[in-house]
Short mmCIF file of C-alpha atoms in Angstrom, two decimals:
data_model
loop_
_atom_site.label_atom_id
_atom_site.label_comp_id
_atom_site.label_asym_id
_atom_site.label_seq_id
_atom_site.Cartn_x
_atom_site.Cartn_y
_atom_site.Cartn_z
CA UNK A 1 72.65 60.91 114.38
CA UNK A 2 73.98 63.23 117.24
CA UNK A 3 77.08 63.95 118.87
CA UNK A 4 78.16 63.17 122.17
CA UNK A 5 81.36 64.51 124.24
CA UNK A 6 80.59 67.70 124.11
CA UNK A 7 78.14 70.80 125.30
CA UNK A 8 78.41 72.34 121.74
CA UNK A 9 75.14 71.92 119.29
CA UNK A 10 75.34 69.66 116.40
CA UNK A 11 77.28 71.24 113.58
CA UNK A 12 76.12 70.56 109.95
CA UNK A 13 78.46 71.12 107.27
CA UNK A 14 79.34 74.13 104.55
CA UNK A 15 80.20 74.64 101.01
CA UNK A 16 83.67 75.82 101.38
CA UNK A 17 84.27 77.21 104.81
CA UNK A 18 87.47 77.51 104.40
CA UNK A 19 87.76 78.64 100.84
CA UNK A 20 89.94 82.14 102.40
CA UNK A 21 92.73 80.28 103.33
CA UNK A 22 93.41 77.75 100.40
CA UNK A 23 94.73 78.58 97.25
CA UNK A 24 92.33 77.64 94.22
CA UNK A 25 93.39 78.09 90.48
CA UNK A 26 91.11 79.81 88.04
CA UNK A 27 87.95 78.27 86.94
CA UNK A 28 88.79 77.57 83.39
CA UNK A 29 91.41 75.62 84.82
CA UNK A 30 91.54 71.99 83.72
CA UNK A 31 91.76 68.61 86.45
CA UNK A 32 93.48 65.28 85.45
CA UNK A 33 92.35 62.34 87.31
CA UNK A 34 93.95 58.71 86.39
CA UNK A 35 91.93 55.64 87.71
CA UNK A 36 92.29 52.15 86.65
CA UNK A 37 90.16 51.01 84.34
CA UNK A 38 88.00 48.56 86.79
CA UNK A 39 87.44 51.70 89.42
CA UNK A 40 86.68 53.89 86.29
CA UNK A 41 83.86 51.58 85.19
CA UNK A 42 82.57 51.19 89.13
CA UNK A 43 82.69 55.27 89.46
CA UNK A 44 80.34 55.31 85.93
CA UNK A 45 78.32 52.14 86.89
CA UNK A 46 77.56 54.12 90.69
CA UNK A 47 77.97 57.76 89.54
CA UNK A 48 79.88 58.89 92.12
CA UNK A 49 83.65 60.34 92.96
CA UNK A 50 85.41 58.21 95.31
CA UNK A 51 87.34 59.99 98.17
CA UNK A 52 89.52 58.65 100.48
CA UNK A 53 90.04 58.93 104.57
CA UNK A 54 93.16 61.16 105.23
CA UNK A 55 94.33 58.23 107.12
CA UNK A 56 94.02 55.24 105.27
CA UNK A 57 96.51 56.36 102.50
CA UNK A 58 98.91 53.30 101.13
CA UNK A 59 101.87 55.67 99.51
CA UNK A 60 101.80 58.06 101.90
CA UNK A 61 101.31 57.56 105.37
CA UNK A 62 101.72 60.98 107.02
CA UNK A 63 98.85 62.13 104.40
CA UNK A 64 97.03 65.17 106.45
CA UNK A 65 99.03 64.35 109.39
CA UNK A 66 99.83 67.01 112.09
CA UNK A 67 103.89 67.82 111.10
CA UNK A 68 106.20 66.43 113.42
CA UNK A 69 107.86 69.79 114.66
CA UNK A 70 103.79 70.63 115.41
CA UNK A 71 102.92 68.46 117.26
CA UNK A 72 105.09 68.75 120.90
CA UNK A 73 103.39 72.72 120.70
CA UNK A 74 99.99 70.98 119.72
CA UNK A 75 100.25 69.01 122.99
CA UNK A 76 100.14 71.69 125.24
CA UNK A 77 96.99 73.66 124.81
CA UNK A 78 93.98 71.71 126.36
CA UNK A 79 90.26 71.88 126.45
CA UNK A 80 88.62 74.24 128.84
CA UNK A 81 85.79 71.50 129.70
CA UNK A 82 87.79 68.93 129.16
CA UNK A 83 91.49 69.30 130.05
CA UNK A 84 92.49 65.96 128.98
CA UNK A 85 91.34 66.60 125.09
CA UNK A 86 94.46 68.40 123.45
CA UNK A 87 94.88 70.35 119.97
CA UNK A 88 97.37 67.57 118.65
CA UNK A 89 94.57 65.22 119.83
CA UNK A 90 91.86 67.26 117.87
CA UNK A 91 94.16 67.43 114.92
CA UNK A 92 94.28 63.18 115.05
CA UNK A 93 90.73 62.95 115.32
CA UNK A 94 90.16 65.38 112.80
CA UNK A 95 92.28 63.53 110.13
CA UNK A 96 90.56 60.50 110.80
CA UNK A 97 86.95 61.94 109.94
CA UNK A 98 88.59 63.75 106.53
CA UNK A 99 88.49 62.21 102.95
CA UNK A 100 90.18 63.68 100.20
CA UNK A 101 89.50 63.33 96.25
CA UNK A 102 92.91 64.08 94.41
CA UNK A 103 93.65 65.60 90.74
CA UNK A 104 96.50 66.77 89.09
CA UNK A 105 97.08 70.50 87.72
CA UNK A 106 99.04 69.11 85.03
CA UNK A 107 98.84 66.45 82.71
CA UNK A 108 102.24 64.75 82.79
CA UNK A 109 104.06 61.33 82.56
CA UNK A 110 104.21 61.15 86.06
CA UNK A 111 100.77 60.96 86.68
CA UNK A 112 100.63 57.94 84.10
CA UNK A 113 103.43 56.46 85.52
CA UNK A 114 102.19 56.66 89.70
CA UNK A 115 98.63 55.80 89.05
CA UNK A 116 95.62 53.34 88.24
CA UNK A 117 98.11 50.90 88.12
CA UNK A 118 97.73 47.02 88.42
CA UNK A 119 94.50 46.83 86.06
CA UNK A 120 94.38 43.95 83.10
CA UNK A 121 92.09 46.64 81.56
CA UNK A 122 94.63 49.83 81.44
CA UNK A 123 93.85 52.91 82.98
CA UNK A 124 92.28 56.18 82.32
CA UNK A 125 92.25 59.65 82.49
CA UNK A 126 89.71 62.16 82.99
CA UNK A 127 90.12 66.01 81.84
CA UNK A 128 87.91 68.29 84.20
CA UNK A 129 87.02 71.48 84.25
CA UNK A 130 87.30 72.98 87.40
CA UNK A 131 85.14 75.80 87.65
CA UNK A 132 81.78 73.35 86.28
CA UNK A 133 83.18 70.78 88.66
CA UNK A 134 83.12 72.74 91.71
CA UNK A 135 80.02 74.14 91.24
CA UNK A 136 78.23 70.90 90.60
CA UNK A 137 79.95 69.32 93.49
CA UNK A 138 78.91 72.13 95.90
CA UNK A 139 75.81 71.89 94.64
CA UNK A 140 75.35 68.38 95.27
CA UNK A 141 76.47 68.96 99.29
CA UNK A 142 74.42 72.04 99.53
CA UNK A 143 71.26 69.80 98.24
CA UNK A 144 72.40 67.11 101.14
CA UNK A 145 72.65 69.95 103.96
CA UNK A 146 69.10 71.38 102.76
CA UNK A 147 67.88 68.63 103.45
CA UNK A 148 70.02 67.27 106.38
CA UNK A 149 70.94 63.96 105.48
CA UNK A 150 74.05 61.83 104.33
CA UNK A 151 74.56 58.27 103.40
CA UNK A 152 77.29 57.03 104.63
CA UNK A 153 77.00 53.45 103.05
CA UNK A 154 73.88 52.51 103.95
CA UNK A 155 73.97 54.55 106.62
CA UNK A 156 71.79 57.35 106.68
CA UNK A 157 72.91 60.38 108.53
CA UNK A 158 73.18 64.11 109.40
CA UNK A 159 75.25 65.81 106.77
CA UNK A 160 78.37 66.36 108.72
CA UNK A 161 80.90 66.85 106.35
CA UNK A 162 82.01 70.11 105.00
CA UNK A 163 83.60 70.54 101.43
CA UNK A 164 86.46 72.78 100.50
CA UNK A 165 88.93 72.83 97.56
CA UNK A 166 93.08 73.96 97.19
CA UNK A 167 96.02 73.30 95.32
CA UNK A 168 98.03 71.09 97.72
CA UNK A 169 101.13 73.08 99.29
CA UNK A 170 104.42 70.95 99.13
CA UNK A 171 107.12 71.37 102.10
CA UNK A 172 109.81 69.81 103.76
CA UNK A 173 107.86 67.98 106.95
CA UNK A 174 110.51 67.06 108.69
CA UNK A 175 111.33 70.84 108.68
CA UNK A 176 108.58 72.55 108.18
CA UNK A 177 106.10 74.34 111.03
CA UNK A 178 102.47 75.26 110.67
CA UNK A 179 101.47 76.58 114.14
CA UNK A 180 104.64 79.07 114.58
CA UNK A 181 102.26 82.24 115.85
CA UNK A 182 98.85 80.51 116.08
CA UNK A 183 96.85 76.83 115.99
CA UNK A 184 96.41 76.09 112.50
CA UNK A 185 92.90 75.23 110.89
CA UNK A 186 93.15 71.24 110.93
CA UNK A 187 92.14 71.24 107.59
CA UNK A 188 95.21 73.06 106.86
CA UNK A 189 97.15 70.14 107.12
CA UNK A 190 95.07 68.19 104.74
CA UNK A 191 96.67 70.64 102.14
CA UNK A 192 100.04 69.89 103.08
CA UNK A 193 102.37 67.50 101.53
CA UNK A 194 106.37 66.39 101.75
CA UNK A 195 108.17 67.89 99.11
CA UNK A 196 109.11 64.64 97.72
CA UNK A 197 105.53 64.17 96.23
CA UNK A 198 105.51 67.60 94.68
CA UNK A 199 105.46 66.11 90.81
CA UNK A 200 101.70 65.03 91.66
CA UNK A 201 100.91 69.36 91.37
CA UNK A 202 97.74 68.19 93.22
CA UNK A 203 94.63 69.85 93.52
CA UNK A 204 92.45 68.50 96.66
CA UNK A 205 89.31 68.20 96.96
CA UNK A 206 88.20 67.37 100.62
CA UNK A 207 85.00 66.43 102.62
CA UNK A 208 85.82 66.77 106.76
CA UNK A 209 83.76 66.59 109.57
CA UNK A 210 84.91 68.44 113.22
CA UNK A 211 87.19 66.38 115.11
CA UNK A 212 85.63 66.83 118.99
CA UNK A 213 83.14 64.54 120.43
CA UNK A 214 81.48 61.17 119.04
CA UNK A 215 79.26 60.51 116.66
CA UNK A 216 76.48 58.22 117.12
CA UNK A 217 74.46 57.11 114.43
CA UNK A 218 71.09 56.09 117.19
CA UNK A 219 71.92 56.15 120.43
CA UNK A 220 74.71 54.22 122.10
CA UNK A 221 75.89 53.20 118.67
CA UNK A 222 78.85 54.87 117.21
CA UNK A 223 79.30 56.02 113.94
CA UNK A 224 82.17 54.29 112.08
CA UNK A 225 83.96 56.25 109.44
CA UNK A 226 84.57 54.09 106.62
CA UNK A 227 88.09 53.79 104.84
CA UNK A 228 86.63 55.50 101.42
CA UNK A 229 83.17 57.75 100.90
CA UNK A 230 81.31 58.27 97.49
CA UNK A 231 80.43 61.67 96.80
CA UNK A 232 77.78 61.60 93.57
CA UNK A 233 78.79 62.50 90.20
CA UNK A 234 76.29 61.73 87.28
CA UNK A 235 78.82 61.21 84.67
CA UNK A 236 76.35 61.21 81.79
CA UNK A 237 75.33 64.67 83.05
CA UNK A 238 78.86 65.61 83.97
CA UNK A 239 79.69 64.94 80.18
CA UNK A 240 77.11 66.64 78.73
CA UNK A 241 77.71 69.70 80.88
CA UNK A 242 81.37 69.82 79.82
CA UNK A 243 82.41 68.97 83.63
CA UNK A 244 84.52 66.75 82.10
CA UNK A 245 86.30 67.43 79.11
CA UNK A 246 88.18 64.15 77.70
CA UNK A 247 88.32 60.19 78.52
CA UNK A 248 91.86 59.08 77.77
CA UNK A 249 92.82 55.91 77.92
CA UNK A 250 96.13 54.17 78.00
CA UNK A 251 97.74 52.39 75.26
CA UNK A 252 97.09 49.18 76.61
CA UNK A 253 93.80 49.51 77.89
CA UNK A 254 90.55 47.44 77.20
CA UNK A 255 88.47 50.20 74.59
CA UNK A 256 85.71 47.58 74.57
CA UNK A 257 85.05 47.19 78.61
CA UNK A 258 85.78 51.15 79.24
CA UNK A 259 83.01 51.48 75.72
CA UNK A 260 80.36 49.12 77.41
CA UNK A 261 80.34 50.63 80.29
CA UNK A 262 79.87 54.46 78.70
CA UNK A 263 77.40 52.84 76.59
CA UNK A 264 75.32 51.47 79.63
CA UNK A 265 74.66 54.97 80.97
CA UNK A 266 73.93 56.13 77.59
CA UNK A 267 76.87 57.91 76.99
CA UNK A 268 79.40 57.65 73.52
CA UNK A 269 82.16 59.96 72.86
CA UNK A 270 85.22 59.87 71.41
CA UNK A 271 88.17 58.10 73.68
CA UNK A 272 91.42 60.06 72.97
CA UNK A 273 94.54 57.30 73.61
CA UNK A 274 97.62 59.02 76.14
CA UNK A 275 100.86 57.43 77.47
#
């Protein structure tokens, strides 16, 4: 793969370039995830974590969205080299190369309630620890920028994407400005939600690429960013490392498909039954 569009040399991604200016909680502290049953049993069967482009979002549209009182300041500054390319524009294109992987800080009846819905076989939750997630997860993008290549479905490519991890700020966007004194980090606005979403107490975990130029997987063929990206997670390792904690399920959900499919990757534990 290579970029085009610009003079600049390819840039590979990091392991958490941005880790001074997002707020992380300590590493004992523990995740909840809620997933249908179905997409649990997929994410097991594949061993990976599926994250989703900032863009493609069904509940919330604006999700890592330049804020509306940004964006008229955002328009003006422009490209040196290429006067036509503004920040807002850079903050659009950016959003539409960044996924985002979301947990919850606390373990509520909201997340129950919002979540993994619309499954015949229940849902569940899954109880991480933070600190032994992070690490593996870094390691696992460290290991792909080593040795400089991604798959993007069954695409192989340069490992573009950058990981970085922050408890999600909630604000008033209608209100709210980000780029009062300078031009925000675009992946600051990954990290920023409305205030009416603030029950979720959300912990983000994203994977972004840069959002100037084109990327071409060979040449004069352009690399599509798909809606949703697996990043790998060996769940039988993850649960043997104590990355995650607990498998809850819900009261109504199917013990005997979520079993099987623990069973299949060699893995039995104890289900604990939530809301």
């Amino acid at each position: 793969m290579e970029i085009v569009g610009t003079e600049y040399p390819f840039p590979m991604g990091a392991v958490e370039p941005h880790a001074h200016a997002l707020r992380q909680p300590p590493e004992s502290q523990l995740l909840y995830k809620i997933m249908s049953a179905q997409n649990f049993v997929r994410s097991i069967s594949g061993n990976y974590l599926h994250f989703q482009r900032a863009d493609t979002y069904g509940d919330d549209k604006s999700d890592g969205e330049q804020l509306p009182l940004d964006r008229p300041f955002n328009e003006g500054p422009r490209f040196e080299k290429s006067p036509e390319y503004s920040a807002a524009r850079y903050y659009d294109e950016s959003r539409s190369r960044s996924y985002a992987c979301c947990f919850s800080l606390e373990y509520t009846p909201y997340i129950w309630q919002n979540y993994g819905n619309g499954d015949a076989n229940g849902k569940i939750c899954i109880e991480f620890n933070f600190g032994k997630l992070r690490k593996y997860l870094n390691g696992v993008v460290e290991s792909s920028i080593n040795s400089g290549t991604l798959m993007l479905g069954e695409i192989r490519c340069k490992q573009i994407f950058s990981i970085n991890y922050g408890i999600v700020e909630y604000v008033d966007r209608e209100s709210h400005r980000n780029n009062e004194t300078v031009l925000p980090n675009p992946e600051s606005y990954l990290f920023l939600k409305d205030k009416r979403y603030k029950d979720e107490k959300e912990l983000r975990i994203s994977l972004s690429a840069i959002g100037v130029g084109k990327f071409e997987c060979n040449p004069g063929v352009p690399l599509v960013f798909p809606a949703g990206l697996p990043l790998q997670l060996e769940f039988k390792k993850a649960i043997d490392a104590g990355i995650i904690v607990r498998i809850i399920v819900s009261s109504d959900a199917n013990r005997a498909y979520i079993g099987e499919a623990l069973e299949r990757i060699g893995v039995r534990m104890k289900i604990d039954e939530g809301e």
